[in-house]
Amino acid sequence: MRVAMNYRHIYHAGNFADIAKHVGLLYCLGALKRKDTAFFALDSHAGRGFYDLQAAEANKSGEAERGIQRLIEAGMGKAVLADYFTAIRARRGKRLARYPGSPALIAGSLRPQDRALFVELMPAEARASMREIESMGRVRTEIGDGYAVKKSLKEMVHFDFHNLKTEYLPPRNDVIFCRNVMIYFDKPTQSKILSKFVPLMKSNGLLFAGHSENFLYVSDALKLRGKTVYELGQPAMRRSGK
Ligand SMILES: C[S@@+](CC[C@H](N)C(=O)[O-])C[C@H]1O[C@@H](n2cnc3c(N)ncnc32)[C@H](O)[C@@H]1O
């Protein structure tokens, strides 16, 4: 199930977190440019090119006011922020009208040999990046999910729903994720389900439980591998789990 996202960065652009992130970003880009070798920058959650700090949304949150506008007053002239202030085009005594997002900062830092790709889930934001940034060259914007699982890995994974109490479960599992489920069952039911899991695990299989679940009191067929991960406990079981 995909949950609709309700986030617009215009409310937060130029806040303290954006500033910290962008100062770090420029530092990293500067470090990459110490060598002539080309680099490729991938911005997986790109947002748009520039944010209008006079827009109603920005004023409503007041985050830029308490963030970048305040920093320009207090920090102008500080050597450590000089590159950042140059990149965002801040001027002493002037309020900043447009705050550059990471695509604008990256695009402004590229040399002829460098390239960048911006991926943004929200079409309106991505289109703004295309409009405002792509003319700077060497960059491309894609509308889509910044996280993608490789097809070859997807094909190895079988996703399904099961009723633990009544159903036959698939055999020979590398991993069973059963997090924060058993906690709702009484001990006899937990024990029954665990004894169902054990023969279904491969000899080196793992069972992932939730942080507040502890199966050691219910079954000696499993032992703790670390934190909330269990493996088969006894050699006999490990063999039969093959
Ligand atoms: C914090 S904002 C943008 C910040 C931007 N990188 C910057 O530093 O100026 C995060 C952006 O990620 C986008 N986003 C959220 N989930 C995403 C996903 N799965 N793939 C791509 N973009 C996503 C949101 O729409 C939002 O525009």
Coordinates of N, CA, C and O in Angstrom, one line a residue, residues 21-22 25 29 43 45-49 51 99-108 118:
K21 N 22.5 21.4 6.4 CA 22.6 20.4 5.3 C 23.4 21.1 4.1 O 24.2 20.4 3.5
H22 N 23.0 22.3 3.8 CA 23.6 22.9 2.6 C 25.0 23.4 2.8 O 25.8 23.3 1.9
L25 N 26.7 20.2 2.3 CA 26.7 19.8 0.9 C 27.8 20.5 0.1 O 28.6 19.9 -0.7
L29 N 31.0 19.0 -2.0 CA 31.2 19.3 -3.4 C 32.6 19.9 -3.6 O 33.3 19.6 -4.5
D43 N 20.9 13.4 -6.3 CA 20.1 13.9 -5.2 C 18.8 13.2 -5.2 O 17.9 13.4 -6.1
H45 N 16.2 13.0 -3.1 CA 15.0 13.7 -2.6 C 15.2 15.2 -2.9 O 15.5 16.0 -2.0
A46 N 15.1 15.6 -4.2 CA 15.7 16.8 -4.6 C 14.9 18.1 -4.3 O 15.5 19.2 -4.1
G47 N 13.6 18.0 -4.2 CA 12.8 19.2 -4.1 C 12.9 20.0 -5.4 O 13.1 19.5 -6.4
R48 N 12.7 21.4 -5.2 CA 12.7 22.2 -6.4 C 14.0 23.0 -6.5 O 14.9 22.8 -5.6
G49 N 14.1 23.9 -7.4 CA 15.4 24.6 -7.6 C 15.5 25.7 -6.5 O 16.5 25.7 -5.7
Y51 N 13.4 28.4 -3.6 CA 12.2 28.6 -2.8 C 12.0 30.1 -2.6 O 12.9 30.8 -2.2
Y99 N 15.6 31.3 -1.8 CA 16.6 30.4 -1.2 C 16.8 29.2 -2.1 O 15.9 28.5 -2.5
P100 N 18.1 29.0 -2.5 CA 18.4 27.8 -3.4 C 18.3 26.5 -2.7 O 18.8 26.3 -1.6
G101 N 17.6 25.6 -3.3 CA 17.5 24.2 -2.8 C 18.8 23.5 -3.2 O 19.6 24.0 -4.0
S102 N 18.9 22.2 -2.8 CA 20.1 21.4 -3.1 C 20.3 21.3 -4.7 O 21.5 21.4 -5.1
P103 N 19.3 21.2 -5.5 CA 19.6 21.1 -6.9 C 20.3 22.4 -7.5 O 21.2 22.3 -8.3
A104 N 19.8 23.5 -7.0 CA 20.5 24.8 -7.4 C 21.9 24.8 -6.9 O 22.8 25.3 -7.7
L105 N 22.1 24.4 -5.7 CA 23.5 24.5 -5.1 C 24.4 23.5 -5.9 O 25.6 23.8 -6.2
I106 N 23.9 22.3 -6.1 CA 24.7 21.3 -6.8 C 25.0 21.8 -8.3 O 26.2 21.8 -8.7
A107 N 24.0 22.2 -9.0 CA 24.1 22.6 -10.4 C 25.1 23.8 -10.4 O 26.0 23.9 -11.3
G108 N 25.1 24.7 -9.5 CA 26.0 25.9 -9.5 C 27.4 25.5 -9.2 O 28.3 26.3 -9.3
F118 N 18.7 14.7 -10.4 CA 17.8 15.0 -9.3 C 16.6 14.2 -9.5 O 15.9 14.2 -10.5

